[in-house]
XYZ file of N, CA and C in Angstrom:
546
model
N -21.449 12.757 18.211
C -22.954 13.161 18.440
C -22.830 13.969 20.296
N -21.247 13.401 20.941
C -22.036 14.190 22.194
C -21.756 15.772 21.963
N -20.944 15.919 20.941
C -20.565 17.273 20.680
C -21.968 18.697 20.082
N -22.549 17.728 19.969
C -24.072 17.916 19.171
C -24.931 18.293 20.167
N -25.308 17.289 20.804
C -26.503 17.453 21.691
C -25.623 18.573 22.844
N -24.360 18.790 22.765
C -24.008 19.904 23.832
C -24.534 21.514 22.879
N -24.571 20.872 21.908
C -25.240 22.398 21.085
C -26.142 22.890 20.041
N -27.117 21.041 20.823
C -28.537 21.304 19.803
C -28.910 22.566 20.352
N -30.315 22.898 19.249
C -30.782 22.779 18.123
C -29.161 22.576 17.520
N -28.759 21.646 16.297
C -28.192 21.434 15.547
C -28.031 20.573 14.601
N -27.249 20.796 13.513
C -27.219 19.769 11.541
C -26.300 19.141 12.322
N -26.401 18.063 12.728
C -25.043 16.402 12.514
C -24.829 16.688 10.665
N -24.213 16.600 10.269
C -23.521 15.964 8.449
C -22.843 14.868 8.621
N -22.961 14.099 7.670
C -22.262 13.255 7.774
C -21.595 12.724 6.085
N -20.805 13.171 5.678
C -20.509 12.934 4.702
C -19.750 11.512 4.069
N -20.436 11.088 2.664
C -20.505 9.659 2.445
C -20.469 8.899 3.442
N -21.544 8.084 4.072
C -21.915 7.508 4.904
C -21.381 6.916 4.664
N -21.689 5.908 3.068
C -21.110 3.984 3.713
C -19.443 3.820 3.510
N -19.132 5.202 3.191
C -17.674 4.407 4.653
C -17.324 4.736 5.353
N -18.427 5.564 5.740
C -18.081 6.361 7.280
C -18.295 4.453 8.139
N -19.937 4.097 8.053
C -20.286 3.010 9.103
C -19.429 1.785 8.744
N -18.796 1.097 9.260
C -18.320 -0.123 9.560
C -18.605 -1.539 9.583
N -17.363 -2.558 9.825
C -17.959 -3.995 11.036
C -16.961 -3.016 12.131
N -16.220 -2.256 12.166
C -16.015 -2.089 12.945
C -16.899 -1.002 13.851
N -16.995 -0.255 13.716
C -18.662 0.930 14.721
C -19.543 1.395 14.298
N -20.320 -0.171 13.854
C -21.568 -0.198 13.366
C -22.498 0.094 14.321
N -22.138 -0.598 16.186
C -22.956 -0.845 16.676
C -22.952 0.632 17.482
N -21.718 1.417 17.428
C -21.795 2.285 18.610
C -22.642 3.489 17.854
N -22.247 3.656 16.037
C -23.119 4.511 15.385
C -24.754 4.037 15.740
N -25.101 2.635 15.125
C -26.258 2.477 15.868
C -27.102 2.837 16.737
N -26.356 2.599 18.052
C -26.720 3.034 18.803
C -26.925 5.064 19.097
N -25.620 5.654 18.969
C -25.751 6.539 18.763
C -27.046 6.971 17.948
N -27.607 7.082 16.947
C -28.306 6.936 16.580
C -29.564 7.108 17.101
N -29.938 5.437 18.075
C -31.125 5.118 18.401
C -30.652 4.919 20.025
N -29.981 4.104 20.772
C -29.573 4.168 21.455
C -30.595 4.894 22.990
N -29.193 5.197 23.845
C -29.755 5.613 25.288
C -29.848 7.372 25.239
N -28.909 7.312 24.034
C -29.327 9.741 24.758
C -30.094 9.905 23.508
N -30.481 11.060 23.948
C -31.659 11.994 23.652
C -31.113 12.457 22.587
N -31.837 12.128 21.372
C -31.325 13.355 20.189
C -32.404 14.106 19.573
N -32.583 14.302 20.572
C -33.793 15.988 20.686
C -32.905 17.145 20.131
N -33.187 17.934 19.396
C -32.135 19.232 18.549
C -31.333 18.843 18.126
N -31.285 17.714 17.466
C -30.301 17.545 16.316
C -31.222 16.857 15.410
N -30.624 17.217 13.924
C -30.905 17.513 12.826
C -30.140 16.589 11.955
N -30.914 15.130 11.396
C -28.664 14.400 10.965
C -29.570 14.121 9.640
N -28.300 14.405 9.003
C -28.697 14.339 6.884
C -26.855 13.638 7.467
N -27.415 12.901 5.904
C -25.919 12.015 5.412
C -25.703 11.939 4.274
N -24.727 11.636 3.544
C -24.921 12.016 2.109
C -23.614 10.610 1.402
N -24.068 10.647 0.491
C -23.696 9.145 0.022
C -22.970 9.259 -1.655
N -22.475 8.925 -2.352
C -21.636 8.602 -3.706
C -22.243 7.618 -4.181
N -22.793 6.296 -2.540
C -22.461 5.221 -3.407
C -23.383 4.592 -2.432
N -24.859 4.827 -2.522
C -25.961 4.487 -1.732
C -26.364 2.698 -1.429
N -25.586 1.986 -3.060
C -25.823 1.024 -2.409
C -25.289 0.313 -1.483
N -24.518 1.202 -1.203
C -22.963 1.042 0.164
C -23.541 0.743 1.644
N -24.830 1.507 1.766
C -24.942 1.850 2.704
C -25.515 0.592 3.703
N -25.166 0.806 4.620
C -25.201 -0.277 5.144
C -27.038 -0.220 6.059
N -27.644 -1.563 5.272
C -28.991 -1.870 5.808
C -29.581 -1.181 6.987
N -28.784 -1.367 7.935
C -29.691 -1.292 9.557
C -29.701 0.443 9.235
N -29.114 1.441 8.808
C -29.196 2.690 9.005
C -30.649 2.793 7.953
N -31.022 2.423 7.107
C -31.842 2.674 6.382
C -33.193 2.037 6.587
N -33.370 0.969 7.000
C -34.417 -0.195 7.548
C -35.635 0.537 8.577
N -34.603 0.930 9.581
C -35.816 1.055 11.223
C -36.057 2.363 11.127
N -37.221 2.522 11.744
C -37.776 3.614 11.173
C -36.968 4.556 11.884
N -36.953 5.683 11.620
C -36.416 7.030 12.855
C -35.203 7.298 13.076
N -33.915 6.224 12.010
C -33.458 6.572 11.740
C -32.846 7.548 10.501
N -33.191 7.163 9.689
C -33.191 8.243 8.462
C -34.534 7.897 8.112
N -35.385 8.692 8.503
C -36.896 9.125 7.609
C -37.158 8.896 6.385
N -36.507 10.056 5.690
C -35.973 10.731 4.699
C -34.777 9.965 4.063
N -34.973 9.686 2.403
C -34.140 8.800 1.415
C -34.554 9.898 0.322
N -33.944 11.036 -0.452
C -33.674 11.570 -1.524
C -32.490 11.149 -2.667
N -32.560 10.917 -3.266
C -32.070 10.476 -4.477
C -31.905 11.886 -5.430
N -31.162 12.602 -5.275
C -30.024 13.860 -6.546
C -29.438 13.091 -7.444
N -30.062 12.993 -8.363
C -28.728 12.369 -9.553
C -27.657 13.557 -10.287
N -27.234 13.424 -11.499
C -26.356 14.467 -11.135
C -26.849 15.479 -11.902
N -26.277 16.612 -12.413
C -26.693 17.845 -12.757
C -27.014 17.477 -13.923
N -27.558 19.183 -14.814
C -28.375 18.976 -16.110
C -27.205 20.023 -16.177
N -27.893 19.843 -18.131
C -26.196 20.621 -18.440
C -26.221 22.561 -17.951
N -27.631 22.486 -18.018
C -27.699 24.113 -17.339
C -27.073 24.380 -16.176
N -27.662 23.378 -14.596
C -27.004 23.445 -13.605
C -25.392 22.956 -13.963
N -24.418 22.562 -14.794
C -23.750 22.352 -14.974
C -22.565 23.746 -15.419
N -23.136 24.125 -15.819
C -22.981 25.393 -17.122
C -22.966 26.524 -15.664
N -23.854 26.742 -15.204
C -23.524 27.261 -13.991
C -22.448 26.978 -12.925
N -21.900 26.606 -12.302
C -21.555 25.163 -11.654
C -20.152 25.708 -12.104
N -19.714 25.311 -13.618
C -18.593 25.912 -14.085
C -18.362 27.229 -13.906
N -19.232 27.545 -14.682
C -19.128 29.207 -14.195
C -18.520 29.754 -13.314
N -19.054 28.955 -12.174
C -18.357 29.927 -9.902
C -17.396 29.095 -10.234
N -16.715 28.073 -10.685
C -15.627 27.988 -10.724
C -14.497 28.650 -11.219
N -14.905 28.729 -12.131
C -13.772 30.373 -12.900
C -14.172 31.312 -12.277
N -15.010 31.923 -11.824
C -15.226 33.233 -10.456
C -14.623 32.923 -9.233
N -13.940 32.087 -8.692
C -13.021 31.783 -7.360
C -11.854 33.034 -7.465
N -11.980 33.797 -7.090
C -10.538 34.160 -6.934
C -9.748 33.974 -7.664
N -9.344 32.571 -6.907
C -7.800 31.934 -7.326
C -7.529 31.275 -9.029
N -9.156 31.442 -9.308
C -8.905 31.106 -10.497
C -9.272 32.625 -11.186
N -9.924 33.643 -11.624
C -10.073 34.699 -11.546
C -9.032 35.756 -11.810
N -8.456 35.257 -10.533
C -7.231 35.991 -10.582
C -6.132 35.865 -11.801
N -5.920 35.230 -11.911
C -5.228 34.309 -13.135
C -5.866 34.174 -14.967
N -7.304 34.647 -15.118
C -7.828 34.552 -16.518
C -7.182 35.787 -17.130
N -7.441 35.267 -18.285
C -6.767 36.706 -18.908
C -7.591 36.966 -19.660
N -7.629 38.332 -19.692
C -8.784 39.592 -19.995
C -9.533 39.403 -21.091
N -9.389 38.390 -22.020
C -10.203 38.495 -23.327
C -10.784 36.844 -23.314
N -10.565 36.016 -21.956
C -10.565 34.956 -21.490
C -12.476 34.554 -22.230
N -12.794 33.592 -22.970
C -14.342 33.993 -22.600
C -14.741 32.477 -21.782
N -15.006 32.739 -20.650
C -15.421 31.667 -19.523
C -16.968 31.635 -20.137
N -17.420 32.310 -20.557
C -19.041 31.611 -20.818
C -19.186 30.746 -21.678
N -18.111 30.477 -23.005
C -18.205 29.824 -24.046
C -17.433 28.619 -23.427
N -16.127 28.551 -22.170
C -15.917 27.258 -21.808
C -17.217 27.007 -21.308
N -17.752 27.224 -20.414
C -18.718 26.748 -19.707
C -19.885 26.299 -20.001
N -19.548 26.866 -20.935
C -20.988 26.258 -21.612
C -20.681 24.711 -22.639
N -19.773 25.481 -23.634
C -18.394 23.285 -23.684
C -18.460 22.702 -22.938
N -18.109 23.253 -21.933
C -17.834 21.534 -20.739
C -19.265 20.939 -20.693
N -20.428 22.025 -20.166
C -21.593 21.577 -19.925
C -21.752 20.205 -21.067
N -21.960 20.905 -22.389
C -22.708 19.888 -23.700
C -21.645 19.354 -23.337
N -20.233 18.713 -22.723
C -19.684 17.614 -22.853
C -19.321 16.461 -21.839
N -20.118 16.759 -20.703
C -20.062 16.164 -19.500
C -21.870 15.867 -18.883
N -22.301 15.172 -19.725
C -23.682 14.560 -19.538
C -23.428 13.354 -18.131
N -23.646 13.246 -17.333
C -22.904 12.866 -15.799
C -22.083 12.723 -14.550
N -21.069 13.969 -16.131
C -20.537 14.375 -14.227
C -21.023 14.825 -13.878
N -20.804 14.162 -12.286
C -20.886 15.717 -10.747
C -19.759 16.684 -10.711
N -20.632 17.303 -9.609
C -19.692 17.725 -9.857
C -17.833 17.847 -8.904
N -17.916 17.280 -8.481
C -16.381 16.769 -8.021
C -15.831 16.435 -9.118
N -16.844 16.054 -10.081
C -15.306 15.389 -11.537
C -15.677 17.056 -12.873
N -16.532 18.063 -12.001
C -15.948 18.657 -13.113
C -14.731 20.200 -12.814
N -15.105 20.037 -11.021
C -14.356 20.810 -10.399
C -12.423 19.964 -11.038
N -12.486 18.928 -10.607
C -10.761 17.929 -11.486
C -10.586 18.611 -12.900
N -11.766 18.654 -13.669
C -11.226 19.074 -14.727
C -10.752 20.734 -14.662
N -10.583 21.076 -14.223
C -10.004 22.846 -14.140
C -9.270 22.774 -13.339
N -9.441 22.227 -12.001
C -8.539 22.231 -11.227
C -6.936 21.955 -11.686
N -6.934 19.889 -12.191
C -6.186 19.803 -13.825
C -5.644 20.691 -14.284
N -6.358 21.289 -15.178
C -6.039 22.268 -16.114
C -5.332 23.342 -15.729
N -5.666 23.776 -14.167
C -4.727 24.770 -14.571
C -3.751 24.554 -13.907
N -3.337 23.142 -13.058
C -2.304 22.912 -12.106
C -0.719 22.220 -13.698
N -1.643 21.720 -14.618
C -1.091 20.874 -15.547
C -0.674 22.896 -16.241
N -1.221 23.908 -16.288
C -0.924 24.836 -17.141
C 0.734 25.274 -16.138
N 0.139 25.560 -14.860
C 0.787 25.758 -14.224
C 2.528 25.754 -14.259
N 2.747 23.533 -14.360
C 3.709 22.792 -14.449
C 4.066 23.276 -15.949
N 3.499 23.644 -16.731
C 4.256 24.009 -18.105
C 4.568 25.960 -18.047
N 5.184 26.512 -16.911
C 5.274 28.183 -16.663
C 4.329 29.082 -16.588
N 3.162 28.713 -17.472
C 2.193 29.442 -16.977
C 1.888 30.350 -16.554
N 1.289 31.749 -16.281
C 1.015 32.470 -15.158
C -0.160 32.971 -15.581
N -0.798 32.776 -16.621
C -2.047 33.410 -17.504
C -2.873 32.170 -17.911
N -3.686 32.667 -17.430
C -4.785 31.226 -17.878
C -6.143 31.802 -19.191
N -5.323 30.816 -20.487
C -6.340 31.873 -21.695
C -6.462 31.261 -22.324
N -6.817 30.610 -23.580
C -7.209 29.587 -24.385
C -6.612 28.670 -24.670
N -5.116 28.837 -23.926
C -4.952 27.141 -23.670
C -4.913 26.352 -22.946
N -5.546 27.373 -21.946
C -6.278 26.924 -19.899
C -7.739 26.296 -20.824
N -8.245 26.780 -21.534
C -9.550 26.349 -22.331
C -9.634 24.646 -22.537
N -8.004 24.647 -24.043
C -7.869 23.506 -24.105
C -7.654 22.004 -23.583
N -6.544 22.980 -22.680
C -6.674 21.854 -21.150
C -7.758 21.585 -20.372
N -8.814 22.647 -19.706
C -9.493 21.815 -19.280
C -10.940 20.534 -20.483
N -10.763 20.931 -21.895
C -11.787 20.128 -22.352
C -11.163 18.704 -22.620
N -9.279 18.498 -22.692
C -8.201 17.504 -22.816
C -9.117 17.550 -21.283
N -8.897 17.465 -20.057
C -9.348 16.857 -19.216
C -10.957 15.992 -19.286
N -11.471 16.841 -20.018
C -13.074 16.616 -19.547
C -12.784 15.421 -20.458
N -12.325 14.567 -21.700
C -12.123 13.720 -22.248
C -11.315 12.537 -21.407
N -10.437 12.778 -20.919
C -9.606 12.226 -19.666
C -10.446 11.641 -19.102
N -11.533 12.134 -18.308
C -12.495 11.911 -17.718
C -13.771 11.225 -18.073
N -14.102 11.341 -19.088
C -15.145 10.879 -19.743
C -14.402 9.338 -19.680
N -13.246 8.294 -20.653
C -12.445 7.266 -20.304
C -12.548 7.010 -18.850
N -12.029 7.560 -17.829
C -11.438 7.319 -16.707
C -13.075 6.263 -16.080
N -13.819 6.883 -16.268
C -15.453 6.442 -16.367
C -16.100 5.495 -17.222
N -15.928 5.577 -18.854
C -15.887 4.744 -18.837
C -15.089 3.020 -18.566
N -13.816 3.543 -18.225
C -13.544 2.456 -17.566
C -13.668 1.821 -16.220
N -14.684 2.894 -15.426
C -14.983 2.491 -14.138
C -16.370 1.651 -14.352
N -17.457 1.384 -15.460
C -18.342 1.129 -15.651
C -17.899 -0.522 -15.925
N -16.224 -0.326 -16.416
C -15.881 -1.921 -16.937
C -14.862 -2.243 -16.379
N -15.031 -3.496 -14.770
C -14.420 -3.241 -13.764
C -12.672 -4.415 -14.193
N -12.933 -4.919 -16.161
C -12.011 -5.453 -16.066
C -10.873 -4.353 -16.828
N -11.937 -3.002 -16.673
C -10.685 -2.024 -17.883
C -9.429 -1.184 -16.318
N -10.215 -1.809 -14.694
C -9.573 -1.693 -14.158
C -7.917 -1.762 -14.163
N -7.854 -2.964 -14.938
C -6.093 -3.861 -14.782
C -5.160 -2.680 -15.185
N -6.001 -2.255 -16.545
C -5.584 -0.627 -17.216
C -5.252 0.272 -16.638
N -5.764 0.615 -15.347
C -5.138 1.830 -14.278
C -3.880 1.154 -13.449
N -4.171 0.401 -12.978
C -2.721 -0.092 -12.329
C -1.561 -0.645 -13.068
N -1.676 -0.596 -14.309
C -0.279 -1.010 -14.869
C 0.024 0.260 -15.162
N -0.188 0.937 -15.693
C 0.388 2.189 -15.961
C -0.355 3.209 -16.980
N -1.459 2.479 -17.025
C -2.558 3.813 -17.804
C -2.204 4.797 -17.585
N -2.660 5.191 -18.529
C -2.891 7.454 -17.923
C -4.193 7.997 -17.206
N -4.674 7.158 -16.551
C -5.898 7.007 -15.562
C -6.290 8.201 -14.443
N -7.047 8.597 -14.791
C -7.196 9.895 -13.471
C -6.573 9.509 -12.394
N -5.635 10.741 -11.832
C -4.647 10.509 -10.501
C -3.566 9.407 -11.120
N -2.830 9.565 -11.656
C -2.175 8.889 -12.333
C -0.504 9.376 -12.831
N -1.418 10.416 -13.106
C -0.328 11.630 -14.222
C 1.276 11.516 -12.546
N 2.466 11.729 -13.065
C 3.832 12.144 -12.604
C 3.988 13.196 -13.381
């Protein structure tokens, strides 16, 4: 906050607000928002993937966060565009086979990923690329596309387990859930 005030006008952005403000720093954070310091010239924005976990004191008092917007998961067309942008990144684009059909993969992934956030989409592509690299592949080709779709299926299974808290035990006992690959 102090640095932002020095740089005003300034945008101060907090990502994952639900995990940032907790019992140990709550009072300090609230005082920075509306305490003794002048926040003129600051636009304070925050995001969360878990709005239900945000401390109510941040949302209930006027002038802390005046507007709340809910932005749901991207629709199929937005997911397709995000996939195309991922594939256009230089780190992936340079390794794509000349006959690789990025449009077809992006369309297929978009059709199969209802409810996926951009983070999950990115995870599918990055995990598939890493898997192919571990297998010794230097070119991302049709096998890469198959790996991406397999990752999508694995992420779907992970999301389904997350909807069922009892299934979380399977992730801690050696299940093949997200992030537990060796």
